[in-house]
mmCIF file of C-alpha atoms and ligand atoms in Angstrom:
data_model
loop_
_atom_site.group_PDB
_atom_site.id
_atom_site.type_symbol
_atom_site.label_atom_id
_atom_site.label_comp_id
_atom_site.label_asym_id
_atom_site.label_seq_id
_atom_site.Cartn_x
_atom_site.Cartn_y
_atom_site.Cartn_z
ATOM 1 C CA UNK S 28 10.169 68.481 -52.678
ATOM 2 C CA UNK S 29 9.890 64.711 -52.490
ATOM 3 C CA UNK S 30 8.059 62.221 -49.619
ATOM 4 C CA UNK S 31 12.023 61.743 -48.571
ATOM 5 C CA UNK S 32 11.818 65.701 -47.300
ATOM 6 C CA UNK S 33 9.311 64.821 -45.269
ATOM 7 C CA UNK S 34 10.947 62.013 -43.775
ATOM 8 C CA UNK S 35 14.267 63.898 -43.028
ATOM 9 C CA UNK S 36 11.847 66.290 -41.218
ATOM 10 C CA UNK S 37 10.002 63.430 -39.252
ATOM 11 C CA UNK S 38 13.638 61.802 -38.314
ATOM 12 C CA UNK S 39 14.516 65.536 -37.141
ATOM 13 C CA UNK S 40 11.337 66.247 -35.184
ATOM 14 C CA UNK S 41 11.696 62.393 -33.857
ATOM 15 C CA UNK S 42 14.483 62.665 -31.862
ATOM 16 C CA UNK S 43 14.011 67.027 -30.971
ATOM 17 C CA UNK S 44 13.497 67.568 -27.332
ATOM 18 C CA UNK S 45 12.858 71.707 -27.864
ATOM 19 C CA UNK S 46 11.062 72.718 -30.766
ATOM 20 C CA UNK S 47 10.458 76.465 -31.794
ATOM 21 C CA UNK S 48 7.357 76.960 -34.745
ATOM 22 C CA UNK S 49 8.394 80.473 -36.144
ATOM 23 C CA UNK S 50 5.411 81.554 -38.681
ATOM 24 C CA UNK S 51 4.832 84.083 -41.103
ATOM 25 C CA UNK S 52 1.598 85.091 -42.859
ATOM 26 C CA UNK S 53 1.591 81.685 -45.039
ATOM 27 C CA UNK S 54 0.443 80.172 -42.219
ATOM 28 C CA UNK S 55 -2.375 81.906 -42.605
ATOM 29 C CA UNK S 56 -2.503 81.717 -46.348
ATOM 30 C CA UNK S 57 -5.348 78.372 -46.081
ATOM 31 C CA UNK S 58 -7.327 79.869 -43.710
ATOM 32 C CA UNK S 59 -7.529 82.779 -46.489
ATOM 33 C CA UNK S 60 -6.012 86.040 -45.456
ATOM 34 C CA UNK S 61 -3.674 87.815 -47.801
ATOM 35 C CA UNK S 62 0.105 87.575 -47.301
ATOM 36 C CA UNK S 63 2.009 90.818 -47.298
ATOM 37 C CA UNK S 64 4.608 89.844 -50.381
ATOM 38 C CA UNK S 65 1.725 87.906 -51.975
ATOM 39 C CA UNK S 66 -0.649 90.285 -54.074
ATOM 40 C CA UNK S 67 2.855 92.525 -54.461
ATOM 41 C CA UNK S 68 2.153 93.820 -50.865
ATOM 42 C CA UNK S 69 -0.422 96.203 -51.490
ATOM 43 C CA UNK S 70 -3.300 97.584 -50.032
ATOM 44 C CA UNK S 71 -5.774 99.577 -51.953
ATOM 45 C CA UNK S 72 -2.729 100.655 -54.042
ATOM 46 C CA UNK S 73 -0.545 101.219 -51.236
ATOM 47 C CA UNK S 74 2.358 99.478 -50.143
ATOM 48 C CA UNK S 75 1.711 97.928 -46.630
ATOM 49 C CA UNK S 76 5.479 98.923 -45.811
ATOM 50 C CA UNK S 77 3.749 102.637 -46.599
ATOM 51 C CA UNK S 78 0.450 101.929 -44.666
ATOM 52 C CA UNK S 79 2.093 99.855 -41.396
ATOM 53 C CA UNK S 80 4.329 102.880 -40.004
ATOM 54 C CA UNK S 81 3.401 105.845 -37.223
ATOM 55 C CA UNK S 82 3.646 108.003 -40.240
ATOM 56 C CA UNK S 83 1.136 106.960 -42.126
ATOM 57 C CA UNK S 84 -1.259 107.222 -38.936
ATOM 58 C CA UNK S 85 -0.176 110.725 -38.189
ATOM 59 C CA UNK S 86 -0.559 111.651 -41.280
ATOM 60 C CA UNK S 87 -3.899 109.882 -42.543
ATOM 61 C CA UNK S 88 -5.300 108.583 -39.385
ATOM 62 C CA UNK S 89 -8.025 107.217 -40.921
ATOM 63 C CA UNK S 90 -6.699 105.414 -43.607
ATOM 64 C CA UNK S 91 -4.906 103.222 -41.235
ATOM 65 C CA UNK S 92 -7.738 102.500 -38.919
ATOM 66 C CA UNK S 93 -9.637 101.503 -42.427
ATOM 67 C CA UNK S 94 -6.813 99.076 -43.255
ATOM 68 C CA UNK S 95 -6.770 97.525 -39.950
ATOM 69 C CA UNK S 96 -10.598 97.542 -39.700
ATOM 70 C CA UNK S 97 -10.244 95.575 -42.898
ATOM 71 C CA UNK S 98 -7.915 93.208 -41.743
ATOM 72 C CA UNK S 99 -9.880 92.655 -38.170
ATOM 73 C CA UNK S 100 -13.217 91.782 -40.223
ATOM 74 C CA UNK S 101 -11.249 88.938 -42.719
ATOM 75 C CA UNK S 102 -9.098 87.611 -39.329
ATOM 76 C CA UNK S 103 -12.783 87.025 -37.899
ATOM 77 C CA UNK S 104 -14.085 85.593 -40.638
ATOM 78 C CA UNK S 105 -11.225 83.164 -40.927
ATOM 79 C CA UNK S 106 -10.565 79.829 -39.371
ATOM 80 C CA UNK S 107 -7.508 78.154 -37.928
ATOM 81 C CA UNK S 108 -6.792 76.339 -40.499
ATOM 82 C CA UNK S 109 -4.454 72.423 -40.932
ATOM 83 C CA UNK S 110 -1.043 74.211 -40.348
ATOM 84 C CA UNK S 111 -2.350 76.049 -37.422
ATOM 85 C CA UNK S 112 -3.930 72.809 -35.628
ATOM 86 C CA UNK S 113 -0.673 71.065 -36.272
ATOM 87 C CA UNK S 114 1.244 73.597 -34.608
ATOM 88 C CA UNK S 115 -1.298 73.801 -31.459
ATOM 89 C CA UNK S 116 -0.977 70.135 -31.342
ATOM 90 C CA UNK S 117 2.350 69.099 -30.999
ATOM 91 C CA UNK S 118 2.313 71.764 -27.865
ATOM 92 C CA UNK S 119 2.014 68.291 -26.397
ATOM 93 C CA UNK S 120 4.413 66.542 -28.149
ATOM 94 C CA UNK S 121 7.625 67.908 -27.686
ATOM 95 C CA UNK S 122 9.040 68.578 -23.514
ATOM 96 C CA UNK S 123 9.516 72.092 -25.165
ATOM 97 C CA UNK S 124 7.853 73.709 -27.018
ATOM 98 C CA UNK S 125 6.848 77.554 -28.391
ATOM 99 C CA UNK S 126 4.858 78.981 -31.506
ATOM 100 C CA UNK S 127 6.783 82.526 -32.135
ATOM 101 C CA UNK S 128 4.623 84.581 -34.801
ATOM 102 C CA UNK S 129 5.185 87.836 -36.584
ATOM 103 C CA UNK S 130 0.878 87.364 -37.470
ATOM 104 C CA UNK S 131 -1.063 89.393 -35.737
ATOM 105 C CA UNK S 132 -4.400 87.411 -36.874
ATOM 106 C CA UNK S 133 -4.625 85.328 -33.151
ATOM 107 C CA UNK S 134 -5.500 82.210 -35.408
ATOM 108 C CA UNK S 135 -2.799 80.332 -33.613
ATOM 109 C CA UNK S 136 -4.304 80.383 -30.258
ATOM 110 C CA UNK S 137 -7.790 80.032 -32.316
ATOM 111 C CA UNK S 138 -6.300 76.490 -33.087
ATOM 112 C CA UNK S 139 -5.101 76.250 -29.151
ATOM 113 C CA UNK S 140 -1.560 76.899 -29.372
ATOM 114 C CA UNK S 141 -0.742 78.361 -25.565
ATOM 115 C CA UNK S 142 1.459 81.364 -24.654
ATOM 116 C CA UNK S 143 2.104 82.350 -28.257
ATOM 117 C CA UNK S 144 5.219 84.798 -28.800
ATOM 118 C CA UNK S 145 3.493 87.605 -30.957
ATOM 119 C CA UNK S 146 6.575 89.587 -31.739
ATOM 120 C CA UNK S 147 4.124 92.222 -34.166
ATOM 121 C CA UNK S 148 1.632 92.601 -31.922
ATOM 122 C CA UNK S 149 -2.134 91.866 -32.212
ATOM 123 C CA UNK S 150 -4.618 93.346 -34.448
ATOM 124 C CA UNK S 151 -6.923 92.463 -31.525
ATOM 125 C CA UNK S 152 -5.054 94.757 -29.209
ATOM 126 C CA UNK S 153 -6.120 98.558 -29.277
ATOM 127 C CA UNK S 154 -2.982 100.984 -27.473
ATOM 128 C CA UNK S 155 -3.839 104.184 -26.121
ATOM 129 C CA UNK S 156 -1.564 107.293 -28.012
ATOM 130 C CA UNK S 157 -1.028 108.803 -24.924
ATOM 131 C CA UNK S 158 -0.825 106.953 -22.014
ATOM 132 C CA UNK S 159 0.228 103.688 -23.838
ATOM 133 C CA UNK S 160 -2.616 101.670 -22.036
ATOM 134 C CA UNK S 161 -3.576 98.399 -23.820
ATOM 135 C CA UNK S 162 -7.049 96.973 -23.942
ATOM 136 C CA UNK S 163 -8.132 93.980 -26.087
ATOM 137 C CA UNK S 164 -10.792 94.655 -28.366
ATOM 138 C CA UNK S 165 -12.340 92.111 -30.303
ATOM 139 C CA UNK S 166 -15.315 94.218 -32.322
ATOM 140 C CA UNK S 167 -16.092 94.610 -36.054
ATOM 141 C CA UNK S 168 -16.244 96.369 -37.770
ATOM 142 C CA UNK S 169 -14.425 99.187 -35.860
ATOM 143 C CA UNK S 170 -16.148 102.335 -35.353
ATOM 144 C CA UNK S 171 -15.698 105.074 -38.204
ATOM 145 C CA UNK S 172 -13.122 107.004 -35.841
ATOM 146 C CA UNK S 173 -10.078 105.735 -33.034
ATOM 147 C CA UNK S 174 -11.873 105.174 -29.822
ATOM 148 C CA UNK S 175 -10.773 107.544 -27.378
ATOM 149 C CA UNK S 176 -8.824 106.263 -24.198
ATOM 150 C CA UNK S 177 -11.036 105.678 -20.746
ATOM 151 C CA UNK S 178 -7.990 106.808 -18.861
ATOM 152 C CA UNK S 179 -6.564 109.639 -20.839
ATOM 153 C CA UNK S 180 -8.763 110.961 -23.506
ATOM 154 C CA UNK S 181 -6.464 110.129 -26.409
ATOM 155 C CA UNK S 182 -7.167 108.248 -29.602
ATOM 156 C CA UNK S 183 -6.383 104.682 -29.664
ATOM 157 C CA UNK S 184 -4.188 103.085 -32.371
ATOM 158 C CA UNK S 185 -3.714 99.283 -33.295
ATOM 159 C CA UNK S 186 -1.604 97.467 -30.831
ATOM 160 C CA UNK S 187 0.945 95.786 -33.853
ATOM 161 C CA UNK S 188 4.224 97.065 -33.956
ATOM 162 C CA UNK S 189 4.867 99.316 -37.271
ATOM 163 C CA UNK S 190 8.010 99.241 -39.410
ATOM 164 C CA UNK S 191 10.449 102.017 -37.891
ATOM 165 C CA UNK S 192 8.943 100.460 -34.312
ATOM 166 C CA UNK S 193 10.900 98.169 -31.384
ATOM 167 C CA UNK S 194 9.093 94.552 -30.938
ATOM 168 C CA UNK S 195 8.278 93.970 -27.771
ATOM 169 C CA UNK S 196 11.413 93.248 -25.601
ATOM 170 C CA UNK S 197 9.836 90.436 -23.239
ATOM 171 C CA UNK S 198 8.587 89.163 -26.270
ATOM 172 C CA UNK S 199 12.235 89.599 -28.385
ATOM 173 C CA UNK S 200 13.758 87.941 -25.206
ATOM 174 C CA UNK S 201 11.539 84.516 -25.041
ATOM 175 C CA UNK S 202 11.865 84.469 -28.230
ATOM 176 C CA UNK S 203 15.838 84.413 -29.029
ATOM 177 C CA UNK S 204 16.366 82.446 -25.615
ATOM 178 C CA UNK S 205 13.967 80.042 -26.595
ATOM 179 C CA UNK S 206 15.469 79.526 -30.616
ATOM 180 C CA UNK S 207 19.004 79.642 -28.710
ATOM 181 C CA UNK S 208 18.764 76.176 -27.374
ATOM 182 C CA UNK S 209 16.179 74.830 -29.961
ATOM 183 C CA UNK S 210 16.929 71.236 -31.375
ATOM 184 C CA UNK S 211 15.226 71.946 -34.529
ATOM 185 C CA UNK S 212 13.580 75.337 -35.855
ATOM 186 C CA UNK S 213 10.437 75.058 -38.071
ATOM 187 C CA UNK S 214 10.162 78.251 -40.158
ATOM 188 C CA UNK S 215 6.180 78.011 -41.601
ATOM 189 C CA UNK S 216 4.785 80.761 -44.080
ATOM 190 C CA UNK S 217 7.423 83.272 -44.030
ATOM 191 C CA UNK S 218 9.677 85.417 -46.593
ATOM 192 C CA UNK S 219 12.062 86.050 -43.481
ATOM 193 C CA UNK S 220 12.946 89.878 -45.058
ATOM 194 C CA UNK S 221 11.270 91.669 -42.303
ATOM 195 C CA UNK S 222 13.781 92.356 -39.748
ATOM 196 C CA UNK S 223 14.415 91.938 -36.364
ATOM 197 C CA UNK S 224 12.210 88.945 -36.656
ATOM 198 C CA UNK S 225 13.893 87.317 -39.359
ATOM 199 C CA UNK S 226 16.903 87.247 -37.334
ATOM 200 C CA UNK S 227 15.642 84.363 -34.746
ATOM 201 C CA UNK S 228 16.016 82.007 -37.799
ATOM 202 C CA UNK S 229 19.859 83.192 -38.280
ATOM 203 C CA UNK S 230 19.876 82.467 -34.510
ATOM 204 C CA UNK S 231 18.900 79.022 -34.316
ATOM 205 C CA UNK S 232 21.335 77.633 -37.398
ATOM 206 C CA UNK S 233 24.162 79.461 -35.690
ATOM 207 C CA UNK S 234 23.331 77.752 -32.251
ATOM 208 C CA UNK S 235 23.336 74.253 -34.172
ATOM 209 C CA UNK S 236 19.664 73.564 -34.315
ATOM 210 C CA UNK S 237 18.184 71.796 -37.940
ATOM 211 C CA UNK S 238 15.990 74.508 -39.438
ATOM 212 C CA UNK S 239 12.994 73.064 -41.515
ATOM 213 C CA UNK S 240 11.504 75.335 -43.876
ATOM 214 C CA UNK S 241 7.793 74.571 -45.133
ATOM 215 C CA UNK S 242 7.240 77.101 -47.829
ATOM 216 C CA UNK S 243 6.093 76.632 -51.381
ATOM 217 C CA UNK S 244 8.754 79.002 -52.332
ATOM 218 C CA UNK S 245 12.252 79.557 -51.262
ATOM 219 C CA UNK S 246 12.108 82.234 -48.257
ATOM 220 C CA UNK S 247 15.525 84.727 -48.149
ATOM 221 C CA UNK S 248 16.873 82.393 -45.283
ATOM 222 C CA UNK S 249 16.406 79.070 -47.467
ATOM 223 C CA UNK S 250 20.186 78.737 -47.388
ATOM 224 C CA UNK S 251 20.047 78.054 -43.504
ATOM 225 C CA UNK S 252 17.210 75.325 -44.386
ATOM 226 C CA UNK S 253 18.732 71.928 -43.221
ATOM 227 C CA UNK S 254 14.987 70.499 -44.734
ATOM 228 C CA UNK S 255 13.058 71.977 -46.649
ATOM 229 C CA UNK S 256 9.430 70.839 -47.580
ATOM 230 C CA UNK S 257 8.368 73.127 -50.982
ATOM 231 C CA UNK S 258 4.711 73.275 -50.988
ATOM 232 C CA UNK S 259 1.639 74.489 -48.264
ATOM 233 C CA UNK S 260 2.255 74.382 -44.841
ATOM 234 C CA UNK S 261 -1.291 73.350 -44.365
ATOM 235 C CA UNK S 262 -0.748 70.222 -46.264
ATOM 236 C CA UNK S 263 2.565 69.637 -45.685
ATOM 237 C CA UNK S 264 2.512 70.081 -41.185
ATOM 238 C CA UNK S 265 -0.340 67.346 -41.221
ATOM 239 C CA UNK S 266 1.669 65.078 -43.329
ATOM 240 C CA UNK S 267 5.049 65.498 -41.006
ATOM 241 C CA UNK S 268 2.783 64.937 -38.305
ATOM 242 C CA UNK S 269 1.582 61.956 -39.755
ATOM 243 C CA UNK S 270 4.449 60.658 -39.866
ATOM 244 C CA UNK S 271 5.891 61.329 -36.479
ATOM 245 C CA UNK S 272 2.458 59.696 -34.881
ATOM 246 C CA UNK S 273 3.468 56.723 -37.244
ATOM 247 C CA UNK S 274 6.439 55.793 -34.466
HETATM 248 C C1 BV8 O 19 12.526 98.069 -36.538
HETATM 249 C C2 BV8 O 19 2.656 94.171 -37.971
HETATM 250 C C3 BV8 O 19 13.916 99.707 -35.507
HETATM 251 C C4 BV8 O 19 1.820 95.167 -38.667
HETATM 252 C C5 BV8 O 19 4.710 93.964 -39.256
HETATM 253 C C6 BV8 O 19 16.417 97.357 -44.737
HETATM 254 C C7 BV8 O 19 17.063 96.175 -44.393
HETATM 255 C C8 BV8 O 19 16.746 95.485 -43.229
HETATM 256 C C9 BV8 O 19 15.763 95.971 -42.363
HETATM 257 C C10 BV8 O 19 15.123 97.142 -42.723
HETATM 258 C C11 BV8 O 19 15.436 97.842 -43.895
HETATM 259 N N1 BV8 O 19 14.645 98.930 -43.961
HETATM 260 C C12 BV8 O 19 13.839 98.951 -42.877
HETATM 261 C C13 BV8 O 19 14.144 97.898 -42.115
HETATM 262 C C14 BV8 O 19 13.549 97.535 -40.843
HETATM 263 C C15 BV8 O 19 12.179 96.905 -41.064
HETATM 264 C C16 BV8 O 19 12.237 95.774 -42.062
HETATM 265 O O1 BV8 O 19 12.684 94.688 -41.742
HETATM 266 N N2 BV8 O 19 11.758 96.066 -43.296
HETATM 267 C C17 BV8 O 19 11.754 95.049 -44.336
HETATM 268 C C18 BV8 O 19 10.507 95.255 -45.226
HETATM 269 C C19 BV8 O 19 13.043 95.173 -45.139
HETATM 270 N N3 BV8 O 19 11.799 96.389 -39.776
HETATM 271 C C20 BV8 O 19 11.152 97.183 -38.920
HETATM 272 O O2 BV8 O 19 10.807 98.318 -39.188
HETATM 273 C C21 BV8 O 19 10.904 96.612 -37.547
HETATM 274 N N4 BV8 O 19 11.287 97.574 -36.568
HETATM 275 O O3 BV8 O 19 13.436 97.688 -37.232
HETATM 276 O O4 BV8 O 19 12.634 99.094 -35.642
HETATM 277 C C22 BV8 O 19 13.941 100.228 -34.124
HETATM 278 C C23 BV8 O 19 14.744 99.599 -33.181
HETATM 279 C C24 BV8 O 19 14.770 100.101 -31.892
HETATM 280 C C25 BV8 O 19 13.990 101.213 -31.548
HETATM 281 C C26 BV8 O 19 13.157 101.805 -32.503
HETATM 282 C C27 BV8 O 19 13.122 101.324 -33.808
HETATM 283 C C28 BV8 O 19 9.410 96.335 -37.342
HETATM 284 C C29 BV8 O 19 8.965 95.251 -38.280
HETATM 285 C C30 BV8 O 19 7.535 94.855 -37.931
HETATM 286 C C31 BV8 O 19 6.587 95.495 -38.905
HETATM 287 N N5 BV8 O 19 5.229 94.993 -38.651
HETATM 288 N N6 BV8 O 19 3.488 93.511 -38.960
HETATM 289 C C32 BV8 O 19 0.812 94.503 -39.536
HETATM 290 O O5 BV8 O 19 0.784 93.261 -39.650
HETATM 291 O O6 BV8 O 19 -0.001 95.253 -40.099
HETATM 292 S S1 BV8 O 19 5.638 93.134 -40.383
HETATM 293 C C33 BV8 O 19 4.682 92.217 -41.441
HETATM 294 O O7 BV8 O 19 5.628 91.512 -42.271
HETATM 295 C C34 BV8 O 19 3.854 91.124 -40.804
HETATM 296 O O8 BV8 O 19 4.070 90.955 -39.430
HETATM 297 C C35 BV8 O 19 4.365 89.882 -41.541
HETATM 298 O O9 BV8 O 19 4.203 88.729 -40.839
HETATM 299 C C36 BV8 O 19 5.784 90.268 -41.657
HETATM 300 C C37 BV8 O 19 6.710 89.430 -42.449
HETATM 301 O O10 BV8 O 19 6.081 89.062 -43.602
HETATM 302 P P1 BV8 O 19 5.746 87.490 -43.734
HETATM 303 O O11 BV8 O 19 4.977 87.065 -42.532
HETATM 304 O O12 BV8 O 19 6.991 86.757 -44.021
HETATM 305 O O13 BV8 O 19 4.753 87.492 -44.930
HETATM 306 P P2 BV8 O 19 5.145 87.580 -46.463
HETATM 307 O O14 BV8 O 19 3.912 87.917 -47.217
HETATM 308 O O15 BV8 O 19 6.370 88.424 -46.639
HETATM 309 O O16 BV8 O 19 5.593 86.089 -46.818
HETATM 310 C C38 BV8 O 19 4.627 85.068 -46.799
HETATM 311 C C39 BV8 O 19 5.362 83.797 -47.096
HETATM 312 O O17 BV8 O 19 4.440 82.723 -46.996
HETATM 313 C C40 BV8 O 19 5.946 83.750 -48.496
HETATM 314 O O18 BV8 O 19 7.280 83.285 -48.431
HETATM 315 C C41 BV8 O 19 5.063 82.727 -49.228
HETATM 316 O O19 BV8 O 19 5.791 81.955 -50.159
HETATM 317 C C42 BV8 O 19 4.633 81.863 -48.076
HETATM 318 N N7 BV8 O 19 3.366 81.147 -48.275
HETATM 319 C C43 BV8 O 19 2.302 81.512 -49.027
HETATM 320 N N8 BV8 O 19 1.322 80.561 -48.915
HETATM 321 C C44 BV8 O 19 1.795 79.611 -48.057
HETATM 322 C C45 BV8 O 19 3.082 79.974 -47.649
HETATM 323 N N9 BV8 O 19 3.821 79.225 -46.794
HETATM 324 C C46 BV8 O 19 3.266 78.087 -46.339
HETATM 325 N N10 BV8 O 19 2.031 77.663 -46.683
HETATM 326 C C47 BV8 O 19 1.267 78.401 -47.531
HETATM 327 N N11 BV8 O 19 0.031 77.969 -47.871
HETATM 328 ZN ZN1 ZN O 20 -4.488 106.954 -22.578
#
């Protein structure tokens, strides 16, 4: 990745009119939560593909709540960090403009960014069992057992969406219509393997938009890459930026 990467990306950005930001957990990488693929994808020996489903929770309800406990208390602890603030800012730059995530951390709108897409959900949503009632729930750590639901009486669960689980359609819908008629695409922090999600960046090249990729590694959808900038997204976004505030 040379300084010439980033200028094909400022040219890009310069003359985009509708820019999607689709991000990953390398976004969050800086601000010092774990990536899934990262440490091999595992959780106290398990494989998060193992721990993230409805199985897992039926069958071992409390070692899910522990994992997502877990991962509530480090997304608390953690700050929005250069990639994040970039993103939030150019909410003002462009005449349109969306951050779609597949994090469920929140540290996008902790940096400002508006009417974020969360396709995964939110590990600060709680979603009743039964009833299917959503609350927001922002304590930790948890307590030691699922709350049980004011309306119904059943447990609670996190509100993310598991593997084997639909994304949220309104949230599926903004989403594609939005990459559909993007000018350029930025994909930030993501191995794009994870599926439907992955499938907005196949989206956007087939609809003609440039797709910049700011990864220091070569995501599964690097081939659709029109740009791509090799190297930390919370290093790199400042520097693009940078550049398109140079004029
Ligand atoms: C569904 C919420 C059907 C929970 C998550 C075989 C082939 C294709 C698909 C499948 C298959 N087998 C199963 C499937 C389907 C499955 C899937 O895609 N599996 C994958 C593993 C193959 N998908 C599903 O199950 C989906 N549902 O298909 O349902 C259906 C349809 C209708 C009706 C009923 C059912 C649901 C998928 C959602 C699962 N939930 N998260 C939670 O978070 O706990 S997914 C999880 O992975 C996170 O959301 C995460 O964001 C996402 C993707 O991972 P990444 O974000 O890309 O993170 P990763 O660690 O992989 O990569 C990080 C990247 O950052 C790396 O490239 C790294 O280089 C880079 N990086 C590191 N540091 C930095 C950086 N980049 C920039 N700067 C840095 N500093
Ligand atoms: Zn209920």
């Amino acid at each position: 990745m040379n300084q010439d990467d980033v200028g094909r990306a400022v040219a890009a950005l310069r003359s985009a009119r509708r820019v999607v930001a689709f991000t990953g957990a390398g976004v969050s990488a800086e601000s010092g939560l774990a990536t899934f693929r990262g440490a091999g994808g595992l959780w106290e020996g398990h494989r998060v593909e193992e721990v993230a489903t409805p199985e897992a929770f039926a069958a071992d309800p409390l070692l899910v709540w522990r994992f997502y406990d877990q991962r509530r208390v480090h997304a608390l602890a953690a700050r929005p960090n250069p990639a994040h603030e970039t993103l939030s800012a150019w909410q003002e730059r462009f005449p349109s403009y969306m951050v779609v995530t597949q994090n469920v951390d929140g540290l996008h709108q902790g940096a400002g960014s508006r009417d974020v897409i969360e396709l995964h959900g939110s590990l600060w949503r709680l979603r009743c069992t039964g009833c299917g009632r959503e609350r927001d729930d922002r304590t930790a750590p948890l307590p030691a057992l699922p709350p049980r639901c004011a309306a119904c009486g059943a447990a609670e669960r996190p509100g993310v969406v598991w593997f084997g689980e639909a994304l949220p359609t309104e949230a599926v819908m903004a989403a594609k219509s939005a990459v559909e008629r993007c000018d350029v695409l930025l994909v930030v922090g993501t191995s794009a393997v994870v599926y439907p999600a992955a499938a907005l960046v196949e989206l956007a090249a087939a609809a003609g938009a440039t797709v910049i990729e700011v990864n220091p590694e070569a995501s599964a959808l690097a081939h659709l890459a029109g740009v791509a900038l090799r190297g930390p997204a919370g290093r790199l976004l400042p520097q693009v930026a940078a550049g398109l505030a140079g004029g």
